[in-house]
Amino acid sequence: MSQTLAEKFYYLMKLGREFEIRCKEEYLKGNISGFLHLAIGEEAVHVGAVVGFGKGDLFCPYREHVLALARGIDPKLIMAELFGKATGVSKGKGGSMHLYEPKMDFYGGNAIVAAHLPHAVGAAYARKLMGERAGVLCIFGDGATNNGTFFEAINMASLWEVPMLFLCENNYYAIGTHVNRSSALKDIYLKARDYMPAEVVDGMDVFAVYEAVVKAKQYIEEYGKPYFIEAHTYRFEGHSMADKGDYRSPRELEMFRKKDPIDLLLKKAYKEGWLTEEQVRLIDQKVEAVVEEAVEFALSSPEPSEEELYTDLYCGVCSDVIP
C-alpha cells in the first residue's frame, strides 16, 4: 500500500458516496425517474475491485454508479444518463440501470439479476481465443447466486478455463429477503469452491478487497482460469428508492454503520501516515465541485431527439435482414 493508493481510494469512494447522495436528492426533486439503486455503504467493494483488477472487461449489475466512476467514466456523462439526457453515457436511453461504455470495456449494468454472468463468460472466452491475458471481472449480488445462470456460468467458465474473476458482493439481502432465507448454502463462496479457487474477504475494507482482487488477477493471468471472491458488505439504503428497507432492525443498521468503509479507510490512512486532514479537506472540496459540475451539466443538457427512438436498436451487421 502507499500514500498514492490511499489517496486514490479515498477520492473515488468519497466521490461515489457524494455522487449517490446527490442522485437521491435529484430523484426526490423529480429530475431522475425510473429505478435508482444506490450503493452507499458498498464503496469499498466497488472501488477496491475495479482499481485492483485494472485492465480487462467489466460486467456488473444495476447498482453500478460507483463502479462506473471507479472505471473512469466522466461523472457528467453518468449524471446526464440518470437525468435521461442526450449527453448521457448511454445517450439517455438506459438510465440508472444501463450505464454502458464499450470504449472503456464497461459492459454493465444489467437490469436482470444474474443475466450478465453468461455474457461475461462469453467475453472471457473471446479474450482467451484472442490470446489476451487481461480477463474479465464480473460483479453480482448474493441473490444472483441462487439463479440458474450463475451455476451455468461457473460451470462453463471452469470447463472452458477462461480468465474470469467472479466477485459476489454479499450485502445479505436479495432485495428484502435475507440470505439465510434464500440460500441453502450460507457461505456463498462454497457454491464455487469445487469449480475454482474461492475465498472470502471483508468488503468494508477497501485495502483487503484490493489485495484479494490483485491476487486473483495474478492467478487468472498466470493460469488463464477462473477465480471466485465473496466480499461481505452492506448497503445503508434500501434496495432502491422505492424500498424503505424497514425489514432491517435499527440495531443491525447501527452495527454496520460503525463499519462505514470510508471511516475505516480514513482510520487506517491516518494511522499509517498515508493521508492528512488537510489532504482530506482538499479532496472533499474537489469532490463537491465535481458533483456540482455533473448536476449542472445534466440539467443544461438537451433531451434525446425523437429520431433516437429508432437508432441503436439492431447491430449494423444485421441491418440488411431487418425488414
PDB file of N, CA, C and O in Angstrom, residues 190-260:
ATOM      1  N   LEU A 190     -18.799 -21.217  -1.094  1.00  0.00           N
ATOM      2  CA  LEU A 190     -18.805 -22.676  -1.189  1.00  0.00           C
ATOM      3  C   LEU A 190     -19.507 -23.162  -2.456  1.00  0.00           C
ATOM      4  O   LEU A 190     -19.265 -24.277  -2.917  1.00  0.00           O
ATOM      5  N   LYS A 191     -20.377 -22.313  -3.029  1.00  0.00           N
ATOM      6  CA  LYS A 191     -21.068 -22.707  -4.256  1.00  0.00           C
ATOM      7  C   LYS A 191     -20.093 -22.832  -5.436  1.00  0.00           C
ATOM      8  O   LYS A 191     -20.398 -23.490  -6.424  1.00  0.00           O
ATOM      9  N   ALA A 192     -18.954 -22.168  -5.348  1.00  0.00           N
ATOM     10  CA  ALA A 192     -17.998 -22.165  -6.461  1.00  0.00           C
ATOM     11  C   ALA A 192     -16.728 -22.963  -6.161  1.00  0.00           C
ATOM     12  O   ALA A 192     -15.937 -23.208  -7.064  1.00  0.00           O
ATOM     13  N   ARG A 193     -16.528 -23.340  -4.904  1.00  0.00           N
ATOM     14  CA  ARG A 193     -15.232 -23.890  -4.490  1.00  0.00           C
ATOM     15  C   ARG A 193     -14.841 -25.168  -5.222  1.00  0.00           C
ATOM     16  O   ARG A 193     -13.651 -25.450  -5.408  1.00  0.00           O
ATOM     17  N   ASP A 194     -15.811 -25.967  -5.655  1.00  0.00           N
ATOM     18  CA  ASP A 194     -15.478 -27.199  -6.381  1.00  0.00           C
ATOM     19  C   ASP A 194     -15.124 -26.931  -7.839  1.00  0.00           C
ATOM     20  O   ASP A 194     -14.690 -27.844  -8.552  1.00  0.00           O
ATOM     21  N   TYR A 195     -15.332 -25.689  -8.304  1.00  0.00           N
ATOM     22  CA  TYR A 195     -15.045 -25.349  -9.700  1.00  0.00           C
ATOM     23  C   TYR A 195     -13.746 -24.562  -9.864  1.00  0.00           C
ATOM     24  O   TYR A 195     -13.120 -24.597 -10.917  1.00  0.00           O
ATOM     25  N   MET A 196     -13.386 -23.795  -8.819  1.00  0.00           N
ATOM     26  CA  MET A 196     -12.267 -22.847  -8.966  1.00  0.00           C
ATOM     27  C   MET A 196     -11.816 -22.413  -7.578  1.00  0.00           C
ATOM     28  O   MET A 196     -12.539 -22.628  -6.591  1.00  0.00           O
ATOM     29  N   PRO A 197     -10.639 -21.781  -7.466  1.00  0.00           N
ATOM     30  CA  PRO A 197     -10.246 -21.225  -6.167  1.00  0.00           C
ATOM     31  C   PRO A 197     -11.289 -20.222  -5.700  1.00  0.00           C
ATOM     32  O   PRO A 197     -11.770 -19.412  -6.496  1.00  0.00           O
ATOM     33  N   ALA A 198     -11.644 -20.271  -4.411  1.00  0.00           N
ATOM     34  CA  ALA A 198     -12.689 -19.386  -3.892  1.00  0.00           C
ATOM     35  C   ALA A 198     -12.331 -18.934  -2.485  1.00  0.00           C
ATOM     36  O   ALA A 198     -11.848 -19.736  -1.684  1.00  0.00           O
ATOM     37  N   GLU A 199     -12.562 -17.676  -2.194  1.00  0.00           N
ATOM     38  CA  GLU A 199     -12.229 -17.149  -0.876  1.00  0.00           C
ATOM     39  C   GLU A 199     -13.212 -16.058  -0.448  1.00  0.00           C
ATOM     40  O   GLU A 199     -14.006 -15.571  -1.252  1.00  0.00           O
ATOM     41  N   VAL A 200     -13.118 -15.675   0.836  1.00  0.00           N
ATOM     42  CA  VAL A 200     -13.980 -14.649   1.420  1.00  0.00           C
ATOM     43  C   VAL A 200     -13.111 -13.471   1.835  1.00  0.00           C
ATOM     44  O   VAL A 200     -11.983 -13.656   2.297  1.00  0.00           O
ATOM     45  N   VAL A 201     -13.653 -12.241   1.674  1.00  0.00           N
ATOM     46  CA  VAL A 201     -12.905 -11.055   2.073  1.00  0.00           C
ATOM     47  C   VAL A 201     -13.859 -10.075   2.759  1.00  0.00           C
ATOM     48  O   VAL A 201     -15.073 -10.093   2.488  1.00  0.00           O
ATOM     49  N   ASP A 202     -13.322  -9.238   3.644  1.00  0.00           N
ATOM     50  CA  ASP A 202     -14.103  -8.189   4.309  1.00  0.00           C
ATOM     51  C   ASP A 202     -14.369  -7.076   3.300  1.00  0.00           C
ATOM     52  O   ASP A 202     -13.474  -6.295   2.973  1.00  0.00           O
ATOM     53  N   GLY A 203     -15.604  -6.972   2.830  1.00  0.00           N
ATOM     54  CA  GLY A 203     -15.947  -5.998   1.802  1.00  0.00           C
ATOM     55  C   GLY A 203     -16.119  -4.577   2.320  1.00  0.00           C
ATOM     56  O   GLY A 203     -16.408  -3.673   1.537  1.00  0.00           O
ATOM     57  N   MET A 204     -15.946  -4.354   3.613  1.00  0.00           N
ATOM     58  CA  MET A 204     -15.989  -2.993   4.149  1.00  0.00           C
ATOM     59  C   MET A 204     -14.585  -2.398   4.216  1.00  0.00           C
ATOM     60  O   MET A 204     -14.419  -1.228   4.543  1.00  0.00           O
ATOM     61  N   ASP A 205     -13.576  -3.203   3.923  1.00  0.00           N
ATOM     62  CA  ASP A 205     -12.174  -2.800   3.988  1.00  0.00           C
ATOM     63  C   ASP A 205     -11.617  -2.713   2.568  1.00  0.00           C
ATOM     64  O   ASP A 205     -11.344  -3.735   1.940  1.00  0.00           O
ATOM     65  N   VAL A 206     -11.469  -1.511   2.034  1.00  0.00           N
ATOM     66  CA  VAL A 206     -11.044  -1.346   0.651  1.00  0.00           C
ATOM     67  C   VAL A 206      -9.649  -1.923   0.411  1.00  0.00           C
ATOM     68  O   VAL A 206      -9.372  -2.455  -0.674  1.00  0.00           O
ATOM     69  N   PHE A 207      -8.798  -1.859   1.416  1.00  0.00           N
ATOM     70  CA  PHE A 207      -7.453  -2.404   1.258  1.00  0.00           C
ATOM     71  C   PHE A 207      -7.501  -3.926   1.133  1.00  0.00           C
ATOM     72  O   PHE A 207      -6.776  -4.520   0.327  1.00  0.00           O
ATOM     73  N   ALA A 208      -8.346  -4.571   1.922  1.00  0.00           N
ATOM     74  CA  ALA A 208      -8.477  -6.026   1.863  1.00  0.00           C
ATOM     75  C   ALA A 208      -9.060  -6.457   0.521  1.00  0.00           C
ATOM     76  O   ALA A 208      -8.610  -7.454  -0.083  1.00  0.00           O
ATOM     77  N   VAL A 209     -10.078  -5.720   0.022  1.00  0.00           N
ATOM     78  CA  VAL A 209     -10.674  -6.048  -1.272  1.00  0.00           C
ATOM     79  C   VAL A 209      -9.633  -5.905  -2.378  1.00  0.00           C
ATOM     80  O   VAL A 209      -9.482  -6.780  -3.239  1.00  0.00           O
ATOM     81  N   TYR A 210      -8.897  -4.804  -2.329  1.00  0.00           N
ATOM     82  CA  TYR A 210      -7.873  -4.543  -3.349  1.00  0.00           C
ATOM     83  C   TYR A 210      -6.840  -5.677  -3.376  1.00  0.00           C
ATOM     84  O   TYR A 210      -6.519  -6.195  -4.454  1.00  0.00           O
ATOM     85  N   GLU A 211      -6.338  -6.054  -2.218  1.00  0.00           N
ATOM     86  CA  GLU A 211      -5.310  -7.102  -2.165  1.00  0.00           C
ATOM     87  C   GLU A 211      -5.854  -8.432  -2.666  1.00  0.00           C
ATOM     88  O   GLU A 211      -5.158  -9.167  -3.385  1.00  0.00           O
ATOM     89  N   ALA A 212      -7.084  -8.767  -2.315  1.00  0.00           N
ATOM     90  CA  ALA A 212      -7.683 -10.029  -2.763  1.00  0.00           C
ATOM     91  C   ALA A 212      -7.861 -10.048  -4.280  1.00  0.00           C
ATOM     92  O   ALA A 212      -7.606 -11.064  -4.943  1.00  0.00           O
ATOM     93  N   VAL A 213      -8.292  -8.920  -4.841  1.00  0.00           N
ATOM     94  CA  VAL A 213      -8.520  -8.850  -6.293  1.00  0.00           C
ATOM     95  C   VAL A 213      -7.192  -8.858  -7.055  1.00  0.00           C
ATOM     96  O   VAL A 213      -7.078  -9.504  -8.103  1.00  0.00           O
ATOM     97  N   VAL A 214      -6.194  -8.180  -6.542  1.00  0.00           N
ATOM     98  CA  VAL A 214      -4.869  -8.221  -7.182  1.00  0.00           C
ATOM     99  C   VAL A 214      -4.337  -9.660  -7.220  1.00  0.00           C
ATOM    100  O   VAL A 214      -3.817 -10.117  -8.238  1.00  0.00           O
ATOM    101  N   LYS A 215      -4.504 -10.359  -6.116  1.00  0.00           N
ATOM    102  CA  LYS A 215      -4.069 -11.767  -6.045  1.00  0.00           C
ATOM    103  C   LYS A 215      -4.841 -12.620  -7.056  1.00  0.00           C
ATOM    104  O   LYS A 215      -4.252 -13.444  -7.770  1.00  0.00           O
ATOM    105  N   ALA A 216      -6.145 -12.407  -7.140  1.00  0.00           N
ATOM    106  CA  ALA A 216      -6.970 -13.169  -8.086  1.00  0.00           C
ATOM    107  C   ALA A 216      -6.592 -12.831  -9.527  1.00  0.00           C
ATOM    108  O   ALA A 216      -6.543 -13.720 -10.389  1.00  0.00           O
ATOM    109  N   LYS A 217      -6.332 -11.553  -9.797  1.00  0.00           N
ATOM    110  CA  LYS A 217      -5.960 -11.143 -11.158  1.00  0.00           C
ATOM    111  C   LYS A 217      -4.650 -11.811 -11.579  1.00  0.00           C
ATOM    112  O   LYS A 217      -4.509 -12.260 -12.721  1.00  0.00           O
ATOM    113  N   GLN A 218      -3.696 -11.884 -10.670  1.00  0.00           N
ATOM    114  CA  GLN A 218      -2.431 -12.549 -10.974  1.00  0.00           C
ATOM    115  C   GLN A 218      -2.661 -14.019 -11.309  1.00  0.00           C
ATOM    116  O   GLN A 218      -2.027 -14.564 -12.211  1.00  0.00           O
ATOM    117  N   TYR A 219      -3.601 -14.638 -10.583  1.00  0.00           N
ATOM    118  CA  TYR A 219      -3.906 -16.061 -10.835  1.00  0.00           C
ATOM    119  C   TYR A 219      -4.509 -16.269 -12.222  1.00  0.00           C
ATOM    120  O   TYR A 219      -4.053 -17.138 -12.985  1.00  0.00           O
ATOM    121  N   ILE A 220      -5.505 -15.470 -12.573  1.00  0.00           N
ATOM    122  CA  ILE A 220      -6.165 -15.712 -13.870  1.00  0.00           C
ATOM    123  C   ILE A 220      -5.248 -15.331 -15.037  1.00  0.00           C
ATOM    124  O   ILE A 220      -5.360 -15.906 -16.116  1.00  0.00           O
ATOM    125  N   GLU A 221      -4.336 -14.385 -14.808  1.00  0.00           N
ATOM    126  CA  GLU A 221      -3.395 -14.030 -15.881  1.00  0.00           C
ATOM    127  C   GLU A 221      -2.331 -15.115 -16.046  1.00  0.00           C
ATOM    128  O   GLU A 221      -1.892 -15.399 -17.153  1.00  0.00           O
ATOM    129  N   GLU A 222      -1.916 -15.719 -14.932  1.00  0.00           N
ATOM    130  CA  GLU A 222      -0.867 -16.740 -14.998  1.00  0.00           C
ATOM    131  C   GLU A 222      -1.395 -18.073 -15.495  1.00  0.00           C
ATOM    132  O   GLU A 222      -0.764 -18.749 -16.316  1.00  0.00           O
ATOM    133  N   TYR A 223      -2.579 -18.463 -14.993  1.00  0.00           N
ATOM    134  CA  TYR A 223      -3.108 -19.793 -15.332  1.00  0.00           C
ATOM    135  C   TYR A 223      -4.235 -19.749 -16.357  1.00  0.00           C
ATOM    136  O   TYR A 223      -4.623 -20.799 -16.890  1.00  0.00           O
ATOM    137  N   GLY A 224      -4.796 -18.592 -16.624  1.00  0.00           N
ATOM    138  CA  GLY A 224      -5.884 -18.487 -17.589  1.00  0.00           C
ATOM    139  C   GLY A 224      -7.155 -19.170 -17.138  1.00  0.00           C
ATOM    140  O   GLY A 224      -7.977 -19.588 -17.965  1.00  0.00           O
ATOM    141  N   LYS A 225      -7.373 -19.267 -15.826  1.00  0.00           N
ATOM    142  CA  LYS A 225      -8.539 -19.959 -15.278  1.00  0.00           C
ATOM    143  C   LYS A 225      -9.340 -19.018 -14.368  1.00  0.00           C
ATOM    144  O   LYS A 225      -8.833 -18.003 -13.918  1.00  0.00           O
ATOM    145  N   PRO A 226     -10.598 -19.394 -14.085  1.00  0.00           N
ATOM    146  CA  PRO A 226     -11.451 -18.518 -13.269  1.00  0.00           C
ATOM    147  C   PRO A 226     -11.119 -18.552 -11.788  1.00  0.00           C
ATOM    148  O   PRO A 226     -10.478 -19.495 -11.301  1.00  0.00           O
ATOM    149  N   TYR A 227     -11.615 -17.538 -11.066  1.00  0.00           N
ATOM    150  CA  TYR A 227     -11.377 -17.360  -9.628  1.00  0.00           C
ATOM    151  C   TYR A 227     -12.648 -16.765  -9.036  1.00  0.00           C
ATOM    152  O   TYR A 227     -13.396 -16.053  -9.722  1.00  0.00           O
ATOM    153  N   PHE A 228     -12.895 -17.034  -7.753  1.00  0.00           N
ATOM    154  CA  PHE A 228     -14.133 -16.569  -7.116  1.00  0.00           C
ATOM    155  C   PHE A 228     -13.820 -15.868  -5.792  1.00  0.00           C
ATOM    156  O   PHE A 228     -13.058 -16.381  -4.973  1.00  0.00           O
ATOM    157  N   ILE A 229     -14.424 -14.693  -5.591  1.00  0.00           N
ATOM    158  CA  ILE A 229     -14.303 -13.966  -4.317  1.00  0.00           C
ATOM    159  C   ILE A 229     -15.701 -13.607  -3.811  1.00  0.00           C
ATOM    160  O   ILE A 229     -16.524 -13.104  -4.569  1.00  0.00           O
ATOM    161  N   GLU A 230     -15.947 -13.873  -2.541  1.00  0.00           N
ATOM    162  CA  GLU A 230     -17.166 -13.397  -1.862  1.00  0.00           C
ATOM    163  C   GLU A 230     -16.766 -12.257  -0.929  1.00  0.00           C
ATOM    164  O   GLU A 230     -15.938 -12.454  -0.032  1.00  0.00           O
ATOM    165  N   ALA A 231     -17.307 -11.063  -1.163  1.00  0.00           N
ATOM    166  CA  ALA A 231     -16.996  -9.902  -0.338  1.00  0.00           C
ATOM    167  C   ALA A 231     -18.198  -9.562   0.539  1.00  0.00           C
ATOM    168  O   ALA A 231     -19.276  -9.251   0.018  1.00  0.00           O
ATOM    169  N   HIS A 232     -18.020  -9.622   1.848  1.00  0.00           N
ATOM    170  CA  HIS A 232     -19.112  -9.279   2.770  1.00  0.00           C
ATOM    171  C   HIS A 232     -19.204  -7.767   2.912  1.00  0.00           C
ATOM    172  O   HIS A 232     -18.234  -7.110   3.286  1.00  0.00           O
ATOM    173  N   THR A 233     -20.382  -7.218   2.603  1.00  0.00           N
ATOM    174  CA  THR A 233     -20.559  -5.782   2.649  1.00  0.00           C
ATOM    175  C   THR A 233     -21.963  -5.460   3.136  1.00  0.00           C
ATOM    176  O   THR A 233     -22.666  -6.356   3.634  1.00  0.00           O
ATOM    177  N   TYR A 234     -22.395  -4.206   3.005  1.00  0.00           N
ATOM    178  CA  TYR A 234     -23.731  -3.818   3.482  1.00  0.00           C
ATOM    179  C   TYR A 234     -24.150  -2.528   2.802  1.00  0.00           C
ATOM    180  O   TYR A 234     -23.334  -1.629   2.621  1.00  0.00           O
ATOM    181  N   ARG A 235     -25.408  -2.492   2.359  1.00  0.00           N
ATOM    182  CA  ARG A 235     -25.909  -1.232   1.793  1.00  0.00           C
ATOM    183  C   ARG A 235     -26.695  -0.504   2.871  1.00  0.00           C
ATOM    184  O   ARG A 235     -27.558  -1.088   3.520  1.00  0.00           O
ATOM    185  N   PHE A 236     -26.384   0.776   3.052  1.00  0.00           N
ATOM    186  CA  PHE A 236     -27.045   1.559   4.094  1.00  0.00           C
ATOM    187  C   PHE A 236     -28.445   2.005   3.662  1.00  0.00           C
ATOM    188  O   PHE A 236     -29.274   2.353   4.504  1.00  0.00           O
ATOM    189  N   GLU A 237     -28.695   2.035   2.365  1.00  0.00           N
ATOM    190  CA  GLU A 237     -30.006   2.434   1.841  1.00  0.00           C
ATOM    191  C   GLU A 237     -30.857   1.194   1.563  1.00  0.00           C
ATOM    192  O   GLU A 237     -30.383   0.061   1.656  1.00  0.00           O
ATOM    193  N   GLY A 238     -32.130   1.414   1.188  1.00  0.00           N
ATOM    194  CA  GLY A 238     -32.977   0.307   0.786  1.00  0.00           C
ATOM    195  C   GLY A 238     -32.516  -0.258  -0.551  1.00  0.00           C
ATOM    196  O   GLY A 238     -31.559   0.236  -1.152  1.00  0.00           O
ATOM    197  N   HIS A 239     -33.196  -1.292  -1.015  1.00  0.00           N
ATOM    198  CA  HIS A 239     -32.811  -1.905  -2.290  1.00  0.00           C
ATOM    199  C   HIS A 239     -32.837  -0.882  -3.416  1.00  0.00           C
ATOM    200  O   HIS A 239     -31.958  -0.854  -4.276  1.00  0.00           O
ATOM    201  N   SER A 240     -33.878  -0.057  -3.438  1.00  0.00           N
ATOM    202  CA  SER A 240     -33.992   1.022  -4.416  1.00  0.00           C
ATOM    203  C   SER A 240     -34.699   2.184  -3.725  1.00  0.00           C
ATOM    204  O   SER A 240     -35.032   2.112  -2.536  1.00  0.00           O
ATOM    205  N   MET A 241     -34.944   3.252  -4.481  1.00  0.00           N
ATOM    206  CA  MET A 241     -35.631   4.398  -3.878  1.00  0.00           C
ATOM    207  C   MET A 241     -37.059   4.058  -3.476  1.00  0.00           C
ATOM    208  O   MET A 241     -37.685   4.796  -2.701  1.00  0.00           O
ATOM    209  N   ALA A 242     -37.598   2.970  -4.016  1.00  0.00           N
ATOM    210  CA  ALA A 242     -38.958   2.568  -3.676  1.00  0.00           C
ATOM    211  C   ALA A 242     -39.013   1.692  -2.427  1.00  0.00           C
ATOM    212  O   ALA A 242     -40.084   1.257  -2.020  1.00  0.00           O
ATOM    213  N   ASP A 243     -37.867   1.436  -1.827  1.00  0.00           N
ATOM    214  CA  ASP A 243     -37.771   0.498  -0.716  1.00  0.00           C
ATOM    215  C   ASP A 243     -37.271   1.233   0.528  1.00  0.00           C
ATOM    216  O   ASP A 243     -36.175   1.798   0.527  1.00  0.00           O
ATOM    217  N   LYS A 244     -38.065   1.216   1.599  1.00  0.00           N
ATOM    218  CA  LYS A 244     -37.653   1.867   2.847  1.00  0.00           C
ATOM    219  C   LYS A 244     -36.597   1.063   3.593  1.00  0.00           C
ATOM    220  O   LYS A 244     -35.920   1.586   4.473  1.00  0.00           O
ATOM    221  N   GLY A 245     -36.492  -0.230   3.255  1.00  0.00           N
ATOM    222  CA  GLY A 245     -35.510  -1.065   3.942  1.00  0.00           C
ATOM    223  C   GLY A 245     -35.872  -1.362   5.383  1.00  0.00           C
ATOM    224  O   GLY A 245     -35.004  -1.693   6.189  1.00  0.00           O
ATOM    225  N   ASP A 246     -37.181  -1.252   5.716  1.00  0.00           N
ATOM    226  CA  ASP A 246     -37.579  -1.412   7.114  1.00  0.00           C
ATOM    227  C   ASP A 246     -37.699  -2.871   7.550  1.00  0.00           C
ATOM    228  O   ASP A 246     -38.202  -3.151   8.634  1.00  0.00           O
ATOM    229  N   TYR A 247     -37.239  -3.786   6.722  1.00  0.00           N
ATOM    230  CA  TYR A 247     -37.154  -5.202   7.124  1.00  0.00           C
ATOM    231  C   TYR A 247     -35.876  -5.441   7.922  1.00  0.00           C
ATOM    232  O   TYR A 247     -35.603  -6.545   8.369  1.00  0.00           O
ATOM    233  N   ARG A 248     -35.055  -4.384   8.063  1.00  0.00           N
ATOM    234  CA  ARG A 248     -33.815  -4.497   8.835  1.00  0.00           C
ATOM    235  C   ARG A 248     -33.990  -3.741  10.156  1.00  0.00           C
ATOM    236  O   ARG A 248     -34.584  -2.660  10.197  1.00  0.00           O
ATOM    237  N   SER A 249     -33.465  -4.301  11.214  1.00  0.00           N
ATOM    238  CA  SER A 249     -33.654  -3.678  12.528  1.00  0.00           C
ATOM    239  C   SER A 249     -32.718  -2.480  12.695  1.00  0.00           C
ATOM    240  O   SER A 249     -31.637  -2.436  12.095  1.00  0.00           O
ATOM    241  N   PRO A 250     -33.130  -1.485  13.494  1.00  0.00           N
ATOM    242  CA  PRO A 250     -32.234  -0.350  13.803  1.00  0.00           C
ATOM    243  C   PRO A 250     -30.906  -0.811  14.388  1.00  0.00           C
ATOM    244  O   PRO A 250     -29.857  -0.221  14.116  1.00  0.00           O
ATOM    245  N   ARG A 251     -30.940  -1.878  15.155  1.00  0.00           N
ATOM    246  CA  ARG A 251     -29.704  -2.390  15.767  1.00  0.00           C
ATOM    247  C   ARG A 251     -28.749  -2.908  14.701  1.00  0.00           C
ATOM    248  O   ARG A 251     -27.536  -2.670  14.765  1.00  0.00           O
ATOM    249  N   GLU A 252     -29.307  -3.605  13.704  1.00  0.00           N
ATOM    250  CA  GLU A 252     -28.462  -4.123  12.616  1.00  0.00           C
ATOM    251  C   GLU A 252     -27.847  -2.971  11.822  1.00  0.00           C
ATOM    252  O   GLU A 252     -26.651  -2.980  11.503  1.00  0.00           O
ATOM    253  N   LEU A 253     -28.668  -1.974  11.497  1.00  0.00           N
ATOM    254  CA  LEU A 253     -28.157  -0.818  10.749  1.00  0.00           C
ATOM    255  C   LEU A 253     -27.051  -0.108  11.526  1.00  0.00           C
ATOM    256  O   LEU A 253     -26.011   0.261  10.962  1.00  0.00           O
ATOM    257  N   GLU A 254     -27.258   0.076  12.809  1.00  0.00           N
ATOM    258  CA  GLU A 254     -26.264   0.756  13.630  1.00  0.00           C
ATOM    259  C   GLU A 254     -24.955  -0.028  13.677  1.00  0.00           C
ATOM    260  O   GLU A 254     -23.860   0.555  13.611  1.00  0.00           O
ATOM    261  N   MET A 255     -25.083  -1.349  13.752  1.00  0.00           N
ATOM    262  CA  MET A 255     -23.885  -2.199  13.815  1.00  0.00           C
ATOM    263  C   MET A 255     -23.030  -2.022  12.560  1.00  0.00           C
ATOM    264  O   MET A 255     -21.811  -1.885  12.626  1.00  0.00           O
ATOM    265  N   PHE A 256     -23.696  -1.979  11.382  1.00  0.00           N
ATOM    266  CA  PHE A 256     -22.933  -1.866  10.145  1.00  0.00           C
ATOM    267  C   PHE A 256     -22.472  -0.435   9.875  1.00  0.00           C
ATOM    268  O   PHE A 256     -21.442  -0.224   9.230  1.00  0.00           O
ATOM    269  N   ARG A 257     -23.239   0.551  10.352  1.00  0.00           N
ATOM    270  CA  ARG A 257     -22.782   1.937  10.173  1.00  0.00           C
ATOM    271  C   ARG A 257     -21.488   2.202  10.936  1.00  0.00           C
ATOM    272  O   ARG A 257     -20.705   3.074  10.566  1.00  0.00           O
ATOM    273  N   LYS A 258     -21.264   1.443  11.982  1.00  0.00           N
ATOM    274  CA  LYS A 258     -19.991   1.571  12.712  1.00  0.00           C
ATOM    275  C   LYS A 258     -18.831   1.018  11.892  1.00  0.00           C
ATOM    276  O   LYS A 258     -17.667   1.234  12.242  1.00  0.00           O
ATOM    277  N   LYS A 259     -19.175   0.284  10.811  1.00  0.00           N
ATOM    278  CA  LYS A 259     -18.138  -0.249   9.909  1.00  0.00           C
ATOM    279  C   LYS A 259     -18.122   0.508   8.585  1.00  0.00           C
ATOM    280  O   LYS A 259     -17.715  -0.046   7.560  1.00  0.00           O
ATOM    281  N   ASP A 260     -18.582   1.749   8.602  1.00  0.00           N
ATOM    282  CA  ASP A 260     -18.606   2.549   7.365  1.00  0.00           C
ATOM    283  C   ASP A 260     -17.258   2.448   6.651  1.00  0.00           C
ATOM    284  O   ASP A 260     -16.209   2.759   7.245  1.00  0.00           O
TER     285      ASP A 260
END
